[in-house]
Coordinates of C-alpha atoms and ligand atoms in Angstrom, one line a residue:
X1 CA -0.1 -54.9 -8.5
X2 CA -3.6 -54.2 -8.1
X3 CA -5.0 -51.7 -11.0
X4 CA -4.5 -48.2 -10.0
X5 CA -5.4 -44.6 -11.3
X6 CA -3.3 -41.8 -11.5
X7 CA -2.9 -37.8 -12.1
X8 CA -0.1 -35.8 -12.5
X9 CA -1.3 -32.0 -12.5
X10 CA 1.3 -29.3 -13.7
X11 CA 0.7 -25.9 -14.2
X12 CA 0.6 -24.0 -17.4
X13 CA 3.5 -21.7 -18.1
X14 CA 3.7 -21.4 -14.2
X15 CA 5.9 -18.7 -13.2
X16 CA 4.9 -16.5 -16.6
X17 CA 1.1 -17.8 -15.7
X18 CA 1.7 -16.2 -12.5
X19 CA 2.5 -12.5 -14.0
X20 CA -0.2 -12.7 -15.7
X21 CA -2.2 -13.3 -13.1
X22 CA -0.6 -10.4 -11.3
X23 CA -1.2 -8.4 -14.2
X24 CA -4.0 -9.0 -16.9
X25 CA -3.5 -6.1 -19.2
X26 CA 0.0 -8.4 -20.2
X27 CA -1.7 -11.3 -21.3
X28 CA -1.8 -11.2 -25.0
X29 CA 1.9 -10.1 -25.3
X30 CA 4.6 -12.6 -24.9
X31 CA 6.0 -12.3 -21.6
X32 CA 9.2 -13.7 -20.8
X33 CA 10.4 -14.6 -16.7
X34 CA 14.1 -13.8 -16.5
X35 CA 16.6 -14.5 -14.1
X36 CA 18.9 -12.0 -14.6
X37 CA 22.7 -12.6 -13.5
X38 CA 23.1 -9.1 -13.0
X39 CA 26.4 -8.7 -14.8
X40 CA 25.0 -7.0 -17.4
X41 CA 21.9 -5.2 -18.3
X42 CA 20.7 -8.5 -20.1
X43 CA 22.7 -11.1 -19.2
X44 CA 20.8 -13.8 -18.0
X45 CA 18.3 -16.7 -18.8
X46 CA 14.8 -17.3 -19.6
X47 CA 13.0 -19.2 -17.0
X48 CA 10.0 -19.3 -18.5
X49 CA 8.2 -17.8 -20.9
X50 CA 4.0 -17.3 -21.8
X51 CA 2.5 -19.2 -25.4
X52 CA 2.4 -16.7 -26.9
X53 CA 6.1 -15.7 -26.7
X54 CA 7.1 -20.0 -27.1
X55 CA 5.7 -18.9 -31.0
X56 CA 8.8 -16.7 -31.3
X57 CA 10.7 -19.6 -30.4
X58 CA 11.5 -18.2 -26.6
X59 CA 11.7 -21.2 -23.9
X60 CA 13.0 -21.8 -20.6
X61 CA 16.8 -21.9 -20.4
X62 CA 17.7 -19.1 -23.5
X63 CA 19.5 -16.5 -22.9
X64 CA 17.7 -13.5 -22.2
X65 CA 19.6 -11.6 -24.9
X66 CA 18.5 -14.3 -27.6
X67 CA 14.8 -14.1 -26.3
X68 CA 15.3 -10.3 -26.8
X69 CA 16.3 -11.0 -30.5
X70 CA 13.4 -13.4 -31.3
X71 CA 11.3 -11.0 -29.9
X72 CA 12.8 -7.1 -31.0
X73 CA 9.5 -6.6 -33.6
X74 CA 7.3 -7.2 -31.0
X75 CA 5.7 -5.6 -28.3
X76 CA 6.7 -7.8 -25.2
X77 CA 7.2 -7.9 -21.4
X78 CA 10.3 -9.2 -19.9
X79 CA 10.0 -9.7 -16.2
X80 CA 12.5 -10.8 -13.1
X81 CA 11.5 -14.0 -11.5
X82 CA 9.5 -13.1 -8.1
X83 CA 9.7 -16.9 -6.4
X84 CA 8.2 -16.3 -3.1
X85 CA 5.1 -14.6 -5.5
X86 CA 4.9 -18.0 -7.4
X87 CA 5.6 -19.7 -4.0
X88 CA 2.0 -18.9 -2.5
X89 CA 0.6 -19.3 -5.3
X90 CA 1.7 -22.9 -5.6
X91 CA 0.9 -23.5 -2.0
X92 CA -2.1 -22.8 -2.3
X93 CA -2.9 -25.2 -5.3
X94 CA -1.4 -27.5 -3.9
X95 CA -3.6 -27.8 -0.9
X96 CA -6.2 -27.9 -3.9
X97 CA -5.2 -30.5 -5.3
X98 CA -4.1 -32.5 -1.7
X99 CA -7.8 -32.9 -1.1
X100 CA -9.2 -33.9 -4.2
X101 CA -6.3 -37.0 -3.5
X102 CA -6.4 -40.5 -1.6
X103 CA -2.5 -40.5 -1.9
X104 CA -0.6 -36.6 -2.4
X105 CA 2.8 -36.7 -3.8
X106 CA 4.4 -33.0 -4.7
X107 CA 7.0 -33.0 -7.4
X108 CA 8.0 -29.5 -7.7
X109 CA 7.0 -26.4 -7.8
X110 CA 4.5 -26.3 -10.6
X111 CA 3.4 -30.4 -9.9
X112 CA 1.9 -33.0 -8.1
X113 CA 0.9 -36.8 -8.8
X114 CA -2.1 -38.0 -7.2
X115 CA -3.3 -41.4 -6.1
X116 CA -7.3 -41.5 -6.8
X117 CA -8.0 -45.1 -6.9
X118 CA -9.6 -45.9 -4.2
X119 CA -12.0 -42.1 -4.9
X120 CA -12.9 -43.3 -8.1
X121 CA -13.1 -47.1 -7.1
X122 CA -10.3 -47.3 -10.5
X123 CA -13.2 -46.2 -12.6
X124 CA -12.0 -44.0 -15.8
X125 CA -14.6 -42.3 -16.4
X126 CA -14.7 -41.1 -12.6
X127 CA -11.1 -39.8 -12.8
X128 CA -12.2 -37.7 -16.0
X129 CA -14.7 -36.7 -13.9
X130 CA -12.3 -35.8 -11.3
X131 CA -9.5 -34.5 -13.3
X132 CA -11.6 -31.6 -14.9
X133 CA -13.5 -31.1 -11.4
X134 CA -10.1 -30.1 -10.3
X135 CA -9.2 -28.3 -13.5
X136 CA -12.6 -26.2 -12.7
X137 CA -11.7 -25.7 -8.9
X138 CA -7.9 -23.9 -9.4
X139 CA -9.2 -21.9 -12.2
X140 CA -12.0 -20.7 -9.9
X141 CA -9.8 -20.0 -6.9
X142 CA -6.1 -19.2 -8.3
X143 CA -7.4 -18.0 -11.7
X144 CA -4.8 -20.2 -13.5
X145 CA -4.9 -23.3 -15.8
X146 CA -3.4 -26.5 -15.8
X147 CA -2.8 -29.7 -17.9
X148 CA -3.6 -33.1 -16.4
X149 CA -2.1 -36.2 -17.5
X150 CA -4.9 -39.5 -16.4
X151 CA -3.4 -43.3 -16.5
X152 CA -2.6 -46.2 -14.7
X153 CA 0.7 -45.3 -13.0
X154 CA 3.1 -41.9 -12.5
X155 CA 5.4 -42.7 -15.9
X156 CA 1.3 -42.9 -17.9
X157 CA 0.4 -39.7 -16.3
X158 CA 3.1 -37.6 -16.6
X159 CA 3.5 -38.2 -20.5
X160 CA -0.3 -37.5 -20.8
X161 CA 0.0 -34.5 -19.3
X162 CA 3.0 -33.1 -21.2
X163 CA 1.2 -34.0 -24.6
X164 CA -1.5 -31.7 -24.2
X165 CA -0.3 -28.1 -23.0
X166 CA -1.7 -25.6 -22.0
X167 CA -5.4 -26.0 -20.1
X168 CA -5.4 -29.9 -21.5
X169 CA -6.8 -33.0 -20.3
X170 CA -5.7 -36.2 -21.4
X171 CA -6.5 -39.6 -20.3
X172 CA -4.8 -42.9 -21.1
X173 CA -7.0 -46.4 -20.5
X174 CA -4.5 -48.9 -19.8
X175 CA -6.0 -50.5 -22.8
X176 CA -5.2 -47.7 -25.1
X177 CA -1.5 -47.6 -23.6
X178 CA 0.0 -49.4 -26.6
X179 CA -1.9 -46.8 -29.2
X180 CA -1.3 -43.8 -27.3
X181 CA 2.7 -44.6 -26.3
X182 CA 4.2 -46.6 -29.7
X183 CA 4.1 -43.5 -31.7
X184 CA 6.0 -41.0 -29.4
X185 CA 9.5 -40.3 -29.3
X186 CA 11.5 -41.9 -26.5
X187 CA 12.2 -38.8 -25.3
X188 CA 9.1 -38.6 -23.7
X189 CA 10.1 -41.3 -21.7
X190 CA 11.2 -40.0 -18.3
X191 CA 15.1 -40.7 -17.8
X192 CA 15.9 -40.6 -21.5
X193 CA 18.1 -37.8 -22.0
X194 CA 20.1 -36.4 -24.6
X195 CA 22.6 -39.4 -24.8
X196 CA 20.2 -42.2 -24.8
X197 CA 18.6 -41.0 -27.3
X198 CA 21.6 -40.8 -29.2
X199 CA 22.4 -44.4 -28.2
X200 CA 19.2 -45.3 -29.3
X201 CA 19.1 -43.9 -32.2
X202 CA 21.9 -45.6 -33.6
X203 CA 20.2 -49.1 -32.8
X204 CA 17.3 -48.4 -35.1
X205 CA 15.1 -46.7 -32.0
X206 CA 13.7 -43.8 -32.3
X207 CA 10.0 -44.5 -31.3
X208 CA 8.4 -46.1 -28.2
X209 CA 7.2 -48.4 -29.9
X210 CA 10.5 -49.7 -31.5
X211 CA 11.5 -49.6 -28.2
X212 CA 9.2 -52.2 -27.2
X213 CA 10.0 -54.5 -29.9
X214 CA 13.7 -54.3 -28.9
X215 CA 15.0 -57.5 -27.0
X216 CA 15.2 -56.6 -23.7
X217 CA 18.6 -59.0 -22.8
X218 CA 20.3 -56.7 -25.5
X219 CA 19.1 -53.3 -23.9
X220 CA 20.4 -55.0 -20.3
X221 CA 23.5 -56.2 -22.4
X222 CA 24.1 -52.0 -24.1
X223 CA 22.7 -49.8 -20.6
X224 CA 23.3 -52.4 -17.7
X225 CA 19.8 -54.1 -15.7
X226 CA 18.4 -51.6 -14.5
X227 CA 18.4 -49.1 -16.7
X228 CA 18.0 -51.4 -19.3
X229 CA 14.8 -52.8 -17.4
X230 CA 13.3 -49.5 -16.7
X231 CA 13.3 -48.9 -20.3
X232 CA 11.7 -51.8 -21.6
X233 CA 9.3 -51.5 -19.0
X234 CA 8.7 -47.6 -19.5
X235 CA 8.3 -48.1 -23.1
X236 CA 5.3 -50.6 -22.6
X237 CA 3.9 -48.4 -19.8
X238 CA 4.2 -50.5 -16.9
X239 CA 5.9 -48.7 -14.2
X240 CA 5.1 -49.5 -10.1
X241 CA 6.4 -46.4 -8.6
X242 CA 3.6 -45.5 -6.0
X243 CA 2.4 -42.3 -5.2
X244 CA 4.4 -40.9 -2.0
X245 CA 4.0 -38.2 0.6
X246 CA 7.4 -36.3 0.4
X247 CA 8.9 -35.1 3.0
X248 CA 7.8 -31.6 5.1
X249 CA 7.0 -28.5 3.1
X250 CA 9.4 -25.3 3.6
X251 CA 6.9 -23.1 4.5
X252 CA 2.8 -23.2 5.2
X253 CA 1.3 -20.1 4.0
X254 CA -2.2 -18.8 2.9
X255 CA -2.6 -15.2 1.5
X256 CA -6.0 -13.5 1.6
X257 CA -7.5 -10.3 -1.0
X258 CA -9.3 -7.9 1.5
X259 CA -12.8 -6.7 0.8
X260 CA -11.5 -3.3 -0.3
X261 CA -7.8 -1.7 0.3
X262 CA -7.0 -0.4 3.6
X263 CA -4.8 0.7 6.9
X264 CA -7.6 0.1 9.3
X265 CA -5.4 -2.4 12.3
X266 CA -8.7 -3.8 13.2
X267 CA -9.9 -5.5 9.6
X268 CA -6.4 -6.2 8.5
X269 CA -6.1 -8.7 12.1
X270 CA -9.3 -10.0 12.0
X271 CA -8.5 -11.2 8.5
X272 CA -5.1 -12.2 9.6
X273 CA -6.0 -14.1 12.4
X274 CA -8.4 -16.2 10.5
X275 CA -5.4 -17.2 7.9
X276 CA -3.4 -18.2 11.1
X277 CA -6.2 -20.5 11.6
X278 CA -6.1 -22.1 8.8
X279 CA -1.9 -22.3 8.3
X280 CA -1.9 -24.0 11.7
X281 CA -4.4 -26.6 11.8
X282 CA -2.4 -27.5 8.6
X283 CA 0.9 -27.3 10.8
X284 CA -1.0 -29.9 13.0
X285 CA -1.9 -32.0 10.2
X286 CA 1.9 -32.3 9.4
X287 CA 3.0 -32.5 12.8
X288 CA 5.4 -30.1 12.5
X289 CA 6.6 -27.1 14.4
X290 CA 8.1 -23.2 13.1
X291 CA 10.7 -20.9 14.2
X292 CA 9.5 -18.6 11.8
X293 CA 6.5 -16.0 11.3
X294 CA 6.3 -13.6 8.4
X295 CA 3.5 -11.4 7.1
X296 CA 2.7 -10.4 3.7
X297 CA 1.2 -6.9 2.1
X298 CA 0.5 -6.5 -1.3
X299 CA -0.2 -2.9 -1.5
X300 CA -2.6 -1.1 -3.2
X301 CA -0.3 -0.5 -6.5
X302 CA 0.6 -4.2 -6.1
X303 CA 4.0 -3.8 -4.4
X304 CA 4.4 -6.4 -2.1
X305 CA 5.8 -5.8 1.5
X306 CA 6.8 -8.9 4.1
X307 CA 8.2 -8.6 7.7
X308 CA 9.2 -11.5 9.6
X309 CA 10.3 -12.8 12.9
X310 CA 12.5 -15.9 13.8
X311 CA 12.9 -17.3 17.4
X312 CA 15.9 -18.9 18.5
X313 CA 13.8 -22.1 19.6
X314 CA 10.9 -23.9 17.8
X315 CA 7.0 -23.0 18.8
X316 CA 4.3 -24.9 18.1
X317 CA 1.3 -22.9 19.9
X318 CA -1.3 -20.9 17.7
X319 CA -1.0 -17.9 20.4
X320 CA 2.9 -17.6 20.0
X321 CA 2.1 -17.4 16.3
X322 CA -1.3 -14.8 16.6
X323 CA 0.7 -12.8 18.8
X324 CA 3.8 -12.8 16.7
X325 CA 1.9 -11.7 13.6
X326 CA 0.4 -9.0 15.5
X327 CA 3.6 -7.4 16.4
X328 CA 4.6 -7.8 12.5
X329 CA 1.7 -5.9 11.2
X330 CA 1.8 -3.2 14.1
X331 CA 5.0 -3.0 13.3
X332 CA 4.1 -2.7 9.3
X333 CA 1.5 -0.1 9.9
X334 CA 4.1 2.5 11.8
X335 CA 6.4 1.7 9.4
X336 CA 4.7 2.0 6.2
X337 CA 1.7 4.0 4.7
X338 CA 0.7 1.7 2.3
X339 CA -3.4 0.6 1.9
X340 CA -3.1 -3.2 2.2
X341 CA -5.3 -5.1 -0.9
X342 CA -4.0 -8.6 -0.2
X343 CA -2.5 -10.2 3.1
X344 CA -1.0 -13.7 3.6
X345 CA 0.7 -14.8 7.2
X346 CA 3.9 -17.9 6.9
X347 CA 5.3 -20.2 9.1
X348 CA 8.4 -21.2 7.7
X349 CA 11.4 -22.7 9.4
X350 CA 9.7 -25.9 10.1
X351 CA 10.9 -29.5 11.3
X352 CA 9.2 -32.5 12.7
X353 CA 7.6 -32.3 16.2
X354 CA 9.4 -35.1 17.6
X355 CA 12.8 -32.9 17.0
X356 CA 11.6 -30.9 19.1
X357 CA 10.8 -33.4 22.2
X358 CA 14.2 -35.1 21.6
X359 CA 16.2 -32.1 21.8
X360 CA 13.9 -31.4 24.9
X361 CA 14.9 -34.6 26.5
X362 CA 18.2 -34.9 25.7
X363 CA 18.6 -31.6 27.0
X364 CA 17.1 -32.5 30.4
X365 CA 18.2 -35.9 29.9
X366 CA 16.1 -38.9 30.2
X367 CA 14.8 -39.4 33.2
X368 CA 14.2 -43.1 33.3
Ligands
DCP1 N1 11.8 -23.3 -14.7 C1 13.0 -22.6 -14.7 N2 14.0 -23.0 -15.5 C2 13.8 -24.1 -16.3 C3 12.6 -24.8 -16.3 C4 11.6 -24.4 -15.4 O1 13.2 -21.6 -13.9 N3 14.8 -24.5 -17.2 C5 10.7 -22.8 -13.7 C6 9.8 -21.8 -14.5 C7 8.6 -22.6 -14.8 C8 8.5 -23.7 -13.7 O2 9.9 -23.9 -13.3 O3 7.4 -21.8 -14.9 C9 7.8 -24.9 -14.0 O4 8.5 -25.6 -15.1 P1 7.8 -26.4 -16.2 O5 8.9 -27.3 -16.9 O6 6.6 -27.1 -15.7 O7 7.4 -25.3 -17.3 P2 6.3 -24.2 -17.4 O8 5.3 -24.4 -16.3 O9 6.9 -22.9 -17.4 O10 5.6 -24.5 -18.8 P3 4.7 -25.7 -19.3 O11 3.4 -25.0 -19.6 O12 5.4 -26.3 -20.4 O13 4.5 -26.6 -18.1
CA2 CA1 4.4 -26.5 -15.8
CA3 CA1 6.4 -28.8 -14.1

């Protein structure tokens, strides 16, 4: 394969990064995301938590009640998850870091891998370049920090990225591969869980490395060909997964802050209708079509509001949505007497545009 370069960009401490974002007078306390179960007044778990809080030993997947331990000295903010808050966030970024990209692949909420070869003509130094150019442009626009993992493939990439946490930047040559991988512990190998390390360990492997010194017919022989493959392979950094598009998005949204807070129909639309530009030329770009329309409010005090509409068929016309987010807001502002600070507008229920012209001919059958 020809030589490649690329990025996997995850956000720091996303959900807790978020909050803080949300919030900035919380930032130097440890602040914990919870999702509480709701059986109790703490039962629960940690979904993620802020740097300064991972001191006290509080990570993702504690039990609330055990972060409330580590932390009962300390002055400290525990918060409920708010996932459609994180959601624009991340939708946003993402379209960030889609056009700084020859190839887009999104991972998860909080990540993306990147193609950038053909960008940086596979020049290193030009993905550096990139990489912090990137770093620069979500901290200017989202206010938020990521890490940002440089090498010659996806399995490269992601390790760099997870070495250096939060705000880092790390970039692996493929010449430096052997230096920068034989040290780490094969748990930093995607796919190596719990067990195989285990397994591993009792066969004298603990390090990448040692991994890569270990006969590959005997790995094939202990984990089958596959996995036994994937490991030899992983632990000498060659992997040829390429960068994909995934399949449709849940929802296209943008979210807007307003000049200064207030009720007056007239701004609030003319903002509105501009963000409804922008969501659907990237509803084109998709080729998809909605059944949904919500609108967003974040309130003065930073409460946030949402009303929404869904229609029984699919639309895929800008004034169907315009008009529809009109009604929504009208609707808000008789409902509500809140000063608007932010507004967003979302298109949600989407699936491919050629669903839409089958069911359309297999309704009225086809004609030829
Ligand atoms: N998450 C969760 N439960 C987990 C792991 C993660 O709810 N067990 C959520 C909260 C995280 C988000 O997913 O903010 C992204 O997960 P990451 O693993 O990327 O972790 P963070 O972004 O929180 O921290 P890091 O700075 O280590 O990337
Ligand atoms: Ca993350
Ligand atoms: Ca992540």
């Amino acid at each position: 394969m020809q030589s490649r370069i690329v990025l996997l960009v995850d956000l720091d401490y996303f959900f807790a990064q978020c909050e803080e974002r949300r919030n900035p007078s919380i930032k130097d306390k440890p602040v914990v995301v919870c999702v509480y179960s709701g059986r109790t007044e703490d039962s629960g778990a940690v979904s993620t938590a802020n740097y300064v809080a991972r001191k006290y030993g509080v990570k993702s997947g504690i039990p609330i009640a055990l972060a409330k331990q580590k932390l009962k000295d300390v002055d400290s903010v525990f918060l409920p998850v708010d996932k459609e808050f994180y959601r624009e966030i991340s939708d946003r970024i993402m379209e960030i870091l889609r056009s700084h990209a020859d190839v887009f692949e999104h991972v998860g909420i909080d990540e993306a891998y990147l193609d950038v070869t053909q960008r940086t003509k596979a020049d290193y130094q030009e993905a550096e370049r990139l990489a912090q150019i990137i770093k620069d442009d979500v901290l200017a626009q989202e206010q938020l920090t990521c890490s940002v993992g440089v090498g010659p493939n996806k399995l490269v990439a992601k390790i760099a990225a997870d070495i250096q946490k939060p705000d880092g930047l790390t970039v692996v040559r493929p010449h430096e591969l052997h230096v920068f991988l034989s040290p780490l512990h094969v748990r930093r190998l995607v796919g190596v869980g719990r067990k195989t390390e285990q397994k591993l360990e009792t066969l004298g492997v603990r390090t990448v490395g040692q991994l890569a010194q270990f006969d590959v017919q005997k790995l094939i022989e202990i984990f089958g060909r596959k996995l036994g493959t994937y490991f030899h392979n992983a632990s000498l950094g060659v992997d040829d997964e390429p960068v994909q598009e995934r399949g449709e998005p849940e929802s296209v949204s943008r979210i807007s802050t307003l000049k200064e807070n207030t009720r007056d129909s007239a701004v609030i639309l003319d903002e509105a209708y501009r963000l409804c530009d922008e969501v659907y030329s990237r509803l084109l770009q998709l080729e998809l079509v909605y059944r949904s329309v919500s609108i967003y409010v974040v309130a003065g005090d930073l409460s946030v509001h949402s009303r929404s509409k869904t229609f029984e068929n699919p639309a895929s016309d800008l004034e169907t949505f315009k008009k529809t987010v009109k009604e929504l807001f009208e609707k808000f502002h008789d409902e509500s007497d809140v000063e608007a600070r932010r507004i967003g507008v979302k298109l949600s229920s989407l699936a491919k545009k050629e669903t839409l012209q089958k069911q359309i001919t297999s309704f009225f059958g086809n004609s030829k």
